[in-house]
Coordinates of C-alpha atoms and ligand atoms in Angstrom, one line a residue:
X1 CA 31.8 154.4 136.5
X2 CA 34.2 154.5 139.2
X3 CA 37.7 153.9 138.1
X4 CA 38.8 152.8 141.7
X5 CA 36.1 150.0 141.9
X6 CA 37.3 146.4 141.6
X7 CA 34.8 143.8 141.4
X8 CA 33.8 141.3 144.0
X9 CA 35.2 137.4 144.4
X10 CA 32.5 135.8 142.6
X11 CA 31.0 133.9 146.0
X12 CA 30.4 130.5 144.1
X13 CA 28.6 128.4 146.4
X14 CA 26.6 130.9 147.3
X15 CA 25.2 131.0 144.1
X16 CA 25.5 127.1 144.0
X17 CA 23.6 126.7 146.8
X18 CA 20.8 128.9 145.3
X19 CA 20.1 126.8 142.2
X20 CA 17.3 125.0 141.5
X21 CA 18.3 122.9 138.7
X22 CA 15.9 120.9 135.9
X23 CA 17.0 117.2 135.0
X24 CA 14.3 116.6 132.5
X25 CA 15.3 115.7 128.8
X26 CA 14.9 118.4 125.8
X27 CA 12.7 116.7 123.0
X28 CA 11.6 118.7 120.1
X29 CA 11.7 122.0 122.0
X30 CA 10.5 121.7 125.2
X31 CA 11.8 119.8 128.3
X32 CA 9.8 116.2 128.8
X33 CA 9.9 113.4 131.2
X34 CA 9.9 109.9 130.8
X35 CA 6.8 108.2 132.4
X36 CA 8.3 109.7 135.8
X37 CA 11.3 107.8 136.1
X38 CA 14.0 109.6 137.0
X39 CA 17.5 109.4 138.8
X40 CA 19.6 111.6 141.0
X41 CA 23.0 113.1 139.8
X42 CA 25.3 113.4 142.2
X43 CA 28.2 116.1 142.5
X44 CA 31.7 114.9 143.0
X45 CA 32.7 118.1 144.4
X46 CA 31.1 117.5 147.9
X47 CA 28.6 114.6 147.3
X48 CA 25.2 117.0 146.8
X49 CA 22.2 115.7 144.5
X50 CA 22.3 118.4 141.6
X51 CA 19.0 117.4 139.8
X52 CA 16.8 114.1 139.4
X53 CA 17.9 113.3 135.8
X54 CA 15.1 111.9 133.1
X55 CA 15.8 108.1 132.7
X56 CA 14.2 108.2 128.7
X57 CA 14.1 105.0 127.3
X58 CA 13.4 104.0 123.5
X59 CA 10.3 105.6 123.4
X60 CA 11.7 108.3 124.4
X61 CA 14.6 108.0 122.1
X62 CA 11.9 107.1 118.9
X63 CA 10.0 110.7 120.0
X64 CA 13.2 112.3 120.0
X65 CA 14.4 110.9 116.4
X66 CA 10.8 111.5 115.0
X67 CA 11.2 115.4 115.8
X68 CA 14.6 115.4 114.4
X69 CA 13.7 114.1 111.1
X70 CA 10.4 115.6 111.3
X71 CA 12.6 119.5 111.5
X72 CA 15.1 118.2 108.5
X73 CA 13.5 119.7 106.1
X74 CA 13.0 123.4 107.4
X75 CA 16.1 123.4 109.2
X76 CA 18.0 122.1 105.6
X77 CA 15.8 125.1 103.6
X78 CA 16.5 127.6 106.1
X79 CA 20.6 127.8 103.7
X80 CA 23.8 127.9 105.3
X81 CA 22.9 131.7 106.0
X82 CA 20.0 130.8 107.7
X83 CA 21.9 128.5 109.8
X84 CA 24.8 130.4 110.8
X85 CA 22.7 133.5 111.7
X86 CA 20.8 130.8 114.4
X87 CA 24.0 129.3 115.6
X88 CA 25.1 132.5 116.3
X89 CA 22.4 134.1 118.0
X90 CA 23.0 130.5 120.2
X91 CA 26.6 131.4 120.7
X92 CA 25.6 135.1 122.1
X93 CA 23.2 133.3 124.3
X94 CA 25.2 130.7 125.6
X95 CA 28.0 134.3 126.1
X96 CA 25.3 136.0 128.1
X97 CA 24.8 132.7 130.6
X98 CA 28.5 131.8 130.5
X99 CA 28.7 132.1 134.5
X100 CA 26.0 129.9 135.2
X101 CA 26.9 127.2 132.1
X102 CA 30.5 127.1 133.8
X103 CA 28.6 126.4 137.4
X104 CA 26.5 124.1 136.2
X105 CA 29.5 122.1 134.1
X106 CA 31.8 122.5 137.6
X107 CA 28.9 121.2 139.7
X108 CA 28.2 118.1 137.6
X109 CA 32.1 117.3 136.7
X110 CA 34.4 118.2 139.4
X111 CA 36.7 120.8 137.3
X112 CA 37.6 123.9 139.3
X113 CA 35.6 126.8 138.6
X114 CA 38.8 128.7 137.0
X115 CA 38.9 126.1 134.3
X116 CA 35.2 125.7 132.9
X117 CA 35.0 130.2 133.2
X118 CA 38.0 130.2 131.3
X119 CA 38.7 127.0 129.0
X120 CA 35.5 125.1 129.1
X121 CA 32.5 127.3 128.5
X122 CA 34.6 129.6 126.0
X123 CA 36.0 127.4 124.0
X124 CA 32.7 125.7 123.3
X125 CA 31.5 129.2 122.4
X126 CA 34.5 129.6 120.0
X127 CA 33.6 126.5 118.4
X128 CA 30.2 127.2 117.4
X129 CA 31.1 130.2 116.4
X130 CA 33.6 128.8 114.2
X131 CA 31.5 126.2 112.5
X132 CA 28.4 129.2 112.3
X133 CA 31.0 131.0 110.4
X134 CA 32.2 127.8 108.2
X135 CA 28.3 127.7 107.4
X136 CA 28.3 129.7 104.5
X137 CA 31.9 129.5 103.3
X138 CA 31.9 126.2 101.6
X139 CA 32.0 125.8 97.8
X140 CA 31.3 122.5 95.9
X141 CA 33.3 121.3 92.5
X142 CA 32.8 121.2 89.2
X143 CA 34.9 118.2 87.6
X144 CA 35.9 117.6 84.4
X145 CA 33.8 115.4 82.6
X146 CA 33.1 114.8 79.2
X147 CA 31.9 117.5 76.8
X148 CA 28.2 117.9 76.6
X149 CA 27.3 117.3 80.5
X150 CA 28.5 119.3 83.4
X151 CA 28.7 117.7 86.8
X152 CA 28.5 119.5 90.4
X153 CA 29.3 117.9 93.6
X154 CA 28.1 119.6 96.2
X155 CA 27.9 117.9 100.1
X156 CA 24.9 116.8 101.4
X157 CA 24.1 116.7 105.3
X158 CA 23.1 113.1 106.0
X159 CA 19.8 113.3 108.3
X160 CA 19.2 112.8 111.6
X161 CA 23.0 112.6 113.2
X162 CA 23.1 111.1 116.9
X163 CA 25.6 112.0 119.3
X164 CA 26.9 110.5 122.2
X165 CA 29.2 112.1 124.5
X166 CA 31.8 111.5 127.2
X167 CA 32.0 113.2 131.0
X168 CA 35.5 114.4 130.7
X169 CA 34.5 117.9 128.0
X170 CA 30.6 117.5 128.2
X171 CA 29.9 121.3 127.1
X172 CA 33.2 121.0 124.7
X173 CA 32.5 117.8 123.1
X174 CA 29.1 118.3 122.7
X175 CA 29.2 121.4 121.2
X176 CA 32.7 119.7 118.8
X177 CA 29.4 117.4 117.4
X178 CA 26.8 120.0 117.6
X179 CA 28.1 122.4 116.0
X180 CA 29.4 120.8 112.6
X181 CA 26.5 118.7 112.8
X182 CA 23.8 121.5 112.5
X183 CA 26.1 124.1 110.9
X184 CA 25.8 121.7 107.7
X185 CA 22.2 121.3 108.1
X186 CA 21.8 117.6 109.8
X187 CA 19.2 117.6 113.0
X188 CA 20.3 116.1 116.2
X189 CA 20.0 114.1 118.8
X190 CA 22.5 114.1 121.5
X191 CA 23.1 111.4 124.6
X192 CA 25.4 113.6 127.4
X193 CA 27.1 111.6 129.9
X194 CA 24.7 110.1 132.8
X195 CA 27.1 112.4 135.2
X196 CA 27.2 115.7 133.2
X197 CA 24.0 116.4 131.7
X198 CA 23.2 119.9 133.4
X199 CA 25.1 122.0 130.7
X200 CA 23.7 120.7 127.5
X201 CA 20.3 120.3 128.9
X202 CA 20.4 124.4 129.5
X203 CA 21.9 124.8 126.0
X204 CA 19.3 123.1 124.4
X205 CA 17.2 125.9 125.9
X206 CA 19.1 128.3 124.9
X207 CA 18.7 127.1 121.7
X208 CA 14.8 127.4 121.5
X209 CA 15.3 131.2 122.7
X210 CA 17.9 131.5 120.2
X211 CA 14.9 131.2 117.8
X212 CA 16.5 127.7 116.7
X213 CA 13.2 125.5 115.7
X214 CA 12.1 122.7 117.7
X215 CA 13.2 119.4 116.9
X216 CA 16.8 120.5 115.5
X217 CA 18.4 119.8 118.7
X218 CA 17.1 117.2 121.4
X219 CA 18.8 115.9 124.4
X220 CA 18.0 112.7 125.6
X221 CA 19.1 111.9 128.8
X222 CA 20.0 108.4 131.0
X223 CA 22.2 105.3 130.6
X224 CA 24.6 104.5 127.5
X225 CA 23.3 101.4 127.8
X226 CA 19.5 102.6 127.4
X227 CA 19.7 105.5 125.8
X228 CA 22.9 105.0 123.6
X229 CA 22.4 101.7 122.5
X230 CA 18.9 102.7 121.8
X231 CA 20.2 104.9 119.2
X232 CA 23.0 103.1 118.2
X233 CA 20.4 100.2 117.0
X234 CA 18.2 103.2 115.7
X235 CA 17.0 102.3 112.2
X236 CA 16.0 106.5 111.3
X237 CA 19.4 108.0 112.6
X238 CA 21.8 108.2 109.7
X239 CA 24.7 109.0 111.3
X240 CA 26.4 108.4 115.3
X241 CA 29.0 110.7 116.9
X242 CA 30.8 109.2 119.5
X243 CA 33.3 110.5 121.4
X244 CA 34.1 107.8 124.8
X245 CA 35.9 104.4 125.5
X246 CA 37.3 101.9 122.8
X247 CA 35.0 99.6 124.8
X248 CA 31.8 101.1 123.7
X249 CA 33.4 102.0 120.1
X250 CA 33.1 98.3 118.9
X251 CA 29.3 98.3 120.4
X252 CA 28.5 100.9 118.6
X253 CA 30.1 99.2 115.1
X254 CA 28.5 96.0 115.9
X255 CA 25.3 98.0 116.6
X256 CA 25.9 100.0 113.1
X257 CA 25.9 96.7 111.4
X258 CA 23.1 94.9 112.9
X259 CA 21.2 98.0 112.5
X260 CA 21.4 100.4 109.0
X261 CA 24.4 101.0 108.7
X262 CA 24.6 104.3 109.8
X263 CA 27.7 106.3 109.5
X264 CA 29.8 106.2 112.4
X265 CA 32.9 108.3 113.9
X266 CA 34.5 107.2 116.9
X267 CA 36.9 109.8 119.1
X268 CA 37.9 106.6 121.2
X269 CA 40.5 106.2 124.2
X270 CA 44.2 107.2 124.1
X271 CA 47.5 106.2 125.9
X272 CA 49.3 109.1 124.4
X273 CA 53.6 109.4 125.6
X274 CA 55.5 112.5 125.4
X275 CA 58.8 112.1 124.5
X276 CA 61.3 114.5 126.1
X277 CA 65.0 114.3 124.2
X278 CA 68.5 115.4 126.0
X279 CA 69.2 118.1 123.9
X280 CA 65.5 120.0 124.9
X281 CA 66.3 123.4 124.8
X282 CA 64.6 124.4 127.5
X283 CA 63.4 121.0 130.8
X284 CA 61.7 123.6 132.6
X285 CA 59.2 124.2 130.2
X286 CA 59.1 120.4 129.1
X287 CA 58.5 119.3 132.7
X288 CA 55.9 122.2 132.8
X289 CA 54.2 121.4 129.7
X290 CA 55.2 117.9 130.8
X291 CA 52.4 118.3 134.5
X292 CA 50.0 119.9 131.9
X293 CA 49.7 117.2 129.4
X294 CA 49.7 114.7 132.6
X295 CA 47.3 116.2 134.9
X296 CA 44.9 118.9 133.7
X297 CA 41.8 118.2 134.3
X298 CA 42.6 115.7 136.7
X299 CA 44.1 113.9 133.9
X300 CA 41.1 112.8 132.8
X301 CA 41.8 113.4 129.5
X302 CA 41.7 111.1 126.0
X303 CA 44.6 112.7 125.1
X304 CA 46.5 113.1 128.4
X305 CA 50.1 112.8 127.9
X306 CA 50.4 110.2 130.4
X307 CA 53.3 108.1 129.4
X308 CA 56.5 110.3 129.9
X309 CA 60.0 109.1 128.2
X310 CA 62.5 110.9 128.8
X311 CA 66.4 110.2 127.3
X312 CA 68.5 108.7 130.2
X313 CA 70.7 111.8 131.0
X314 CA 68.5 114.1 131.5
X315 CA 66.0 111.7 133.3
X316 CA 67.1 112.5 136.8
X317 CA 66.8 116.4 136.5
X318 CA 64.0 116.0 134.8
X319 CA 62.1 113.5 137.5
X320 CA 63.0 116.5 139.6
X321 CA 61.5 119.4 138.0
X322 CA 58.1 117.4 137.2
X323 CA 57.7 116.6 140.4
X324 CA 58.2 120.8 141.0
X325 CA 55.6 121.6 138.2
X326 CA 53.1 119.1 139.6
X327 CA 52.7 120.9 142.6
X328 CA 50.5 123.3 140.7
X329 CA 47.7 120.3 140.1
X330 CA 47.4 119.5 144.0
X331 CA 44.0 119.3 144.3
X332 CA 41.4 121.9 145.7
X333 CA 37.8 122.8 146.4
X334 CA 36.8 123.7 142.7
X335 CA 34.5 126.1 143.7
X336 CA 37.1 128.6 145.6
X337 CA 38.4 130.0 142.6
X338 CA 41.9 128.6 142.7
X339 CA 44.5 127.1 141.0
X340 CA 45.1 123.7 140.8
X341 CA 42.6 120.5 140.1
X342 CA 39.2 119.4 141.1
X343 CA 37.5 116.4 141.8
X344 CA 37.6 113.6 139.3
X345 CA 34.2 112.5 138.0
X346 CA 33.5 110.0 141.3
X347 CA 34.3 108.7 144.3
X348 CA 34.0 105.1 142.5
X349 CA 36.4 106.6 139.8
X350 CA 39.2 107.9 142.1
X351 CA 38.6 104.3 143.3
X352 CA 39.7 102.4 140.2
X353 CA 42.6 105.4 139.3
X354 CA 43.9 104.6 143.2
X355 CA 44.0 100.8 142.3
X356 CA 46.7 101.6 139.5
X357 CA 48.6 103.7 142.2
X358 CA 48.8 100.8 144.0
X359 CA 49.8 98.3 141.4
X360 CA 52.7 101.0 141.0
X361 CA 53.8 101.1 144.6
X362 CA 53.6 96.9 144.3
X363 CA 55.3 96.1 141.0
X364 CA 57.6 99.5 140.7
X365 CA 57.3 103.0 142.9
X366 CA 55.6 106.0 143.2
X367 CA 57.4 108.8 142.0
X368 CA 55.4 111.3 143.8
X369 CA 52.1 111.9 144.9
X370 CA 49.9 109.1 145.3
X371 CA 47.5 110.0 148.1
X372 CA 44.0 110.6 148.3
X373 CA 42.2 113.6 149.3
X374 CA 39.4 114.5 151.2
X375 CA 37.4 118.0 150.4
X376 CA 34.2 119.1 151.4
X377 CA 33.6 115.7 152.5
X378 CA 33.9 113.9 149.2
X379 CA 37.1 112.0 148.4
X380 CA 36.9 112.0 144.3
X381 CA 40.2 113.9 144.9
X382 CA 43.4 112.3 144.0
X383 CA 46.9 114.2 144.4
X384 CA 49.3 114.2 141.1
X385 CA 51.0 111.2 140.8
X386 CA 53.8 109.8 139.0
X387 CA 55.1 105.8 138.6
X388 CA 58.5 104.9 138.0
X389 CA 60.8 101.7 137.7
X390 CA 58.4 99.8 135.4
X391 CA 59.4 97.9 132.5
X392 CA 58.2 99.4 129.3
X393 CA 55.4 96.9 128.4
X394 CA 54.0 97.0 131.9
X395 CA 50.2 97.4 131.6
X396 CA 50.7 100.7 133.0
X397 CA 52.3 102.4 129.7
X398 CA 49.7 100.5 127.6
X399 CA 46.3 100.7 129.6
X400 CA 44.4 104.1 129.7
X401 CA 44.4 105.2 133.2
X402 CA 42.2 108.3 132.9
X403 CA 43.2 110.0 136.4
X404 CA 46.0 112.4 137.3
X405 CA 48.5 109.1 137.1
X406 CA 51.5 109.3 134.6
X407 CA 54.5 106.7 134.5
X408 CA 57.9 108.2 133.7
X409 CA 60.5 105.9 131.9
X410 CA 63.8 106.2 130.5
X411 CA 65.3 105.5 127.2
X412 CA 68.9 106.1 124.8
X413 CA 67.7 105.9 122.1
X414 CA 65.5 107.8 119.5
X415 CA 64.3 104.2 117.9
X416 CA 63.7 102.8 121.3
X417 CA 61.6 106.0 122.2
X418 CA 60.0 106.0 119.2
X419 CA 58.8 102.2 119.7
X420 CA 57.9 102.2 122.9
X421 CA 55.5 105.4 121.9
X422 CA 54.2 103.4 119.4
X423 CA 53.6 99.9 121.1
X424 CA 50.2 100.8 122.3
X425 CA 46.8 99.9 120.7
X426 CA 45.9 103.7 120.9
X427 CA 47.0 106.3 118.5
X428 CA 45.8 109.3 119.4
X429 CA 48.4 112.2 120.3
X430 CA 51.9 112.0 121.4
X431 CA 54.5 114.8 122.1
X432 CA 58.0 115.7 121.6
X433 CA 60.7 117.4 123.3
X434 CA 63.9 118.4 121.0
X435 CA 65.9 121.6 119.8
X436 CA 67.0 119.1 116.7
X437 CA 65.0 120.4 114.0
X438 CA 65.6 117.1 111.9
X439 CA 64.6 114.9 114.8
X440 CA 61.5 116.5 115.6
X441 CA 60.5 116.2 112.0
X442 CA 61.7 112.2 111.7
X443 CA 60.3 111.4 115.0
X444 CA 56.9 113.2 114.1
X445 CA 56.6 111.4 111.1
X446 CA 57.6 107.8 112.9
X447 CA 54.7 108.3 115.5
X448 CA 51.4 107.0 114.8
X449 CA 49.0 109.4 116.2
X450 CA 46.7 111.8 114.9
X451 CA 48.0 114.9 117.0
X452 CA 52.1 115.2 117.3
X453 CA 53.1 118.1 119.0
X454 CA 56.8 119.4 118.7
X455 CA 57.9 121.5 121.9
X456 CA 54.3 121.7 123.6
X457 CA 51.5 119.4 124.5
X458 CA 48.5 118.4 123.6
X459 CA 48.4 121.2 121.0
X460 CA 44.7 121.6 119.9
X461 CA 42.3 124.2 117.7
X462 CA 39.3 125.0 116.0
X463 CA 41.1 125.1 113.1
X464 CA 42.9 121.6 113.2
X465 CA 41.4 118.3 112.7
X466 CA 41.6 116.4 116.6
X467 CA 41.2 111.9 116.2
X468 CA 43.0 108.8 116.2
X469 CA 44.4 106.7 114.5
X470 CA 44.1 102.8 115.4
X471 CA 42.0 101.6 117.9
X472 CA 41.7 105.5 119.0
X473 CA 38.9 105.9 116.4
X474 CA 38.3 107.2 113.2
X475 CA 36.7 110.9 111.9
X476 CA 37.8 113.9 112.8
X477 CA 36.8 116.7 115.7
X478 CA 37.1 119.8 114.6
X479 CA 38.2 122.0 111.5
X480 CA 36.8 121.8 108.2
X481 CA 37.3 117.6 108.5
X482 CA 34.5 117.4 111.3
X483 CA 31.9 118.1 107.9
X484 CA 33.2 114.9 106.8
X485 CA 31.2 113.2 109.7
X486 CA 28.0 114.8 109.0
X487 CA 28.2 115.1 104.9
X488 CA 28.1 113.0 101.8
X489 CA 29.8 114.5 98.6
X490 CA 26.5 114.1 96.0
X491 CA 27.2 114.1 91.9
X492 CA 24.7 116.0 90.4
X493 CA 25.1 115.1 86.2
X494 CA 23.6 117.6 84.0
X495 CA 23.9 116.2 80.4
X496 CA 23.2 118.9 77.7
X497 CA 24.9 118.5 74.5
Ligands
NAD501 P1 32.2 105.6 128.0 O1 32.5 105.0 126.7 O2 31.9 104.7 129.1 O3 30.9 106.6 127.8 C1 30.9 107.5 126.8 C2 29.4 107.7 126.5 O4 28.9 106.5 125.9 C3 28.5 108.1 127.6 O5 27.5 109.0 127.2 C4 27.9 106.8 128.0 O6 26.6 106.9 128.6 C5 27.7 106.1 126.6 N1 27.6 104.7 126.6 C6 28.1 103.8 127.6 N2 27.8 102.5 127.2 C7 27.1 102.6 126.0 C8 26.6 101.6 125.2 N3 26.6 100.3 125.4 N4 26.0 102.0 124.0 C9 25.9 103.4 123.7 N5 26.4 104.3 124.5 C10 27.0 104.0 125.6 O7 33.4 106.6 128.3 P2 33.5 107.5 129.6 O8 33.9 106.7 130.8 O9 32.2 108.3 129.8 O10 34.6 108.5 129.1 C11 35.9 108.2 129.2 C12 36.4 107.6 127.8 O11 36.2 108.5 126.8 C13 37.9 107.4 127.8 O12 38.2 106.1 127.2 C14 38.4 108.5 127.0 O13 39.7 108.2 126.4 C15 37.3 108.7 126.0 N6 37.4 110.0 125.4 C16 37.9 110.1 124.1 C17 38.0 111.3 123.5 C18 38.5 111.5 122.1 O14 38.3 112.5 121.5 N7 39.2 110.5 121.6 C19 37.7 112.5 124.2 C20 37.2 112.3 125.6 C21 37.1 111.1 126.1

């Protein structure tokens, strides 16, 4: 090896350019189309066609279930060992094609290249690992019961799970349902975004070559309307993951009830504030962590800290120093390899985020920001923008934006920041800002959300349970919770005396 040697710029659309990419669904083990009908997907990055994408239908969606519960069985005897050794040799897999997984999910979503090499892909690949490991490291319970019997509970995987997943993550969320899902011996069927298929489709795969048998993980790809609601009325899936809007959330309930019931968790919106006190030991890192929590990945994000409160004297400096950190989330051509955001998902999406910019500029003012881009001839790029002087129960600190767009506020006190936080139908995360060890605790316990982090954002693990509370959803993403989606506790009574 030569110790002088340092390695090359990756030349990204060079290899972008070179890919030939398959848009056919993934249905008990091998890739299938649907009658021929198929649809382009479109980058956002520059406006290329990326792959025609399979249009399945029900049929499609009935072939897909049948191979699911048709591989139950084998894939339930194979034991947690059995299963963790599979999701492993997946993991190693999806390792050895990282580079072209993060192309493909930076192609079909917009994120800059930096992100999906270094957040995106390997986080989903710490997941699975993390649930392959969980496999095998569960124990049941004995209860007390009466003498003369023993009882076990043990948990049961419920069947053939269905998952349908949003554009924002697609590799991370899939892989939050996947992997919990098949770790505790369900099948699957999983609906990716229409806009961001490319990833999961090559996972799937992967999958097969990971010596994972066919039917335990299909993709079926196309419309939520098609596709999802297709499963949502399914009368053979047992259980639906969905992570996307509230919107779709109640279809799916209604669908759930008109259907068998199936067991449901919903990762649904968020209008999440960050709450930044006076005495914050340190503004620069809350106005840092403040751009973050707004604006990562182009703030198209269910969690995105998006309302920011800040206490009265401090608001000034503070307005200043965000506007400093937001800099660093200008927009750029995601495939150069730079800092900074991407493209949101579309042209039509940067569209509806602009009309909010320009509600702001009408009924209060932009802060900064506020103008679109063009790159590469696409104009899904929107520059970092922040909305001030509006009244605390304008629409804008209540309705999910989802686009780099935060509204900044100012309060006095800690009740009035702690019900404007709350006076949202959304529950999902919120933040705080304080060196008060007594307020972050009260405060923390006054929110209702099902993430509060204390001197950070958007704080987040494998190892912690990620979900809402009202109309955010209900279920948990990750940690040992996520099980609870996917299992049923099952007495087993053994009377001997
Ligand atoms: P969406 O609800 O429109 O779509 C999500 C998924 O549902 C897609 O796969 C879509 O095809 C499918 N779908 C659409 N209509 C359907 C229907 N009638 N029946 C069944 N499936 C249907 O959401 P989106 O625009 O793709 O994603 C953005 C939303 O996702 C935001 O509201 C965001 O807050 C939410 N989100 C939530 C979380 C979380 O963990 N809580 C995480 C990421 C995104």
């Amino acid at each position: 090896m030569n110790p002088t040697a340092t390695a090359l710029p990756i030349d990204w659309h060079g290899r972008a350019d070179a890919l030939s990419l398959d848009g056919r669904a993934f249905i008990d083990g091998r890739r299938t189309d649907a009658g021929g009908d198929r649809r382009p997907t479109v980058s956002p990055i520059d406006g290329r066609i990326l792959a025609e994408l399979t249009s399945c239908g029900s049929e499609e969606v009935d072939r897909a279930v049948a191979a699911a519960r048709r591989a139950f069985p084998a894939w339930l005897r194979k034991g947690a060992e059995g299963r963790k050794a599979a999701l492993l040799a997946l993991a190693d897999l999806m390792e050895a094609h990282a580079e072209e997984l993060a192309l493909l999910e930076t192609l079909d979503s917009g994120k800059p290249i930096l992100q999906t090499t270094t957040v995106d892909v390997p986080g989903a690949i710490s997941t699975l690992r993390w649930y392959a490991e969980a496999a095998d490291k569960q124990s049941g319970e004995l209860p007390a019961v009466p003498h003369g019997a023993t009882a076990l509970v043990t948990r049961e995987p419920l069947g053939v799970v269905a998952a349908i997943v949003p554009w924002n993550f697609p590799l991370e969320i899939a892989v939050w349902k996947l992997a919990p899902a098949l770790a505790s011996g369900n099948t699957l069927v999983l609906k990716p975004a229409e806009q961001t298929s490319l990833s999961v489709l090559r996972v799937a795969e992967l999958a097969a070559e990971a010596g994972i048998p066919d039917g335990v993980l299909n993709i079926v790809t196309g419309s939520g309307r098609e596709v999802g609601a297709a499963l949502a009325h399914h009368m053979d899936v047992d259980a639906l993951a969905f992570t996307g809007s509230t919107a779709v959330s109640r279809t799916l309930m209604e669908a759930s009830g008109r259907s068998n019931l199936k067991r449901l968790s919903l990762e649904a919106g968020g209008k999440s504030s960050n709450l930044v006190f006076a005495d914050t030991a340190d503004l620069r890192l809350a106005a840092e962590k403040a751009a973050f929590g707004a604006f990562y990945n182009q703030g198209q994000v269910c969690s995105a800290n998006s309302r920011i409160l800040v206490q009265r004297s401090v608001h000034d400096e503070f307005a200043g120093l965000l506007a400093r950190a937001a800099a660093a989330y200008a927009p750029a051509d995601p495939l150069a390899g730079l800092d900074g955001n991407g493209a949101l998902i579309s042209a039509a999406h940067a569209d509806a985020v602009e009309q909010w910019i320009t509600r702001g500029r009408a009924e209060g003012e932009v802060l900064f920001g506020g103008e679109r881009r063009c790159i590469r001839g696409s104009d899904a790029y929107l520059e970092p923008t922040v909305l001030g002087g509006l009244p605390g129960n304008h629409d804008v600190h209540r309705e999910e934006i989802f686009g780099p767009v935060a509204v900044l506020h100012a309060f006095d006190t800690e009740e009035e920041a702690v019900a404007l936080a709350n006076a949202t139908e959304y529950g999902l995360a919120a933040s705080v800002w304080t060196s008060d060890l007594s307020r972050a605790h009260r405060v923390a316990g006054d929110l209702l959300a099902g993430t509060v982090s204390v001197n950070t954002v958007d704080a987040l693990g494998n190892t912690t349970p990620f979900g809402g509370f009202k109309q955010s959803g209900f279920g948990r993403d990750l940690s040992l919770h996520a099980f609870d989606n996917y299992t049923a506790p099952k007495t087993t009574w053994i009377q001997f005396g």
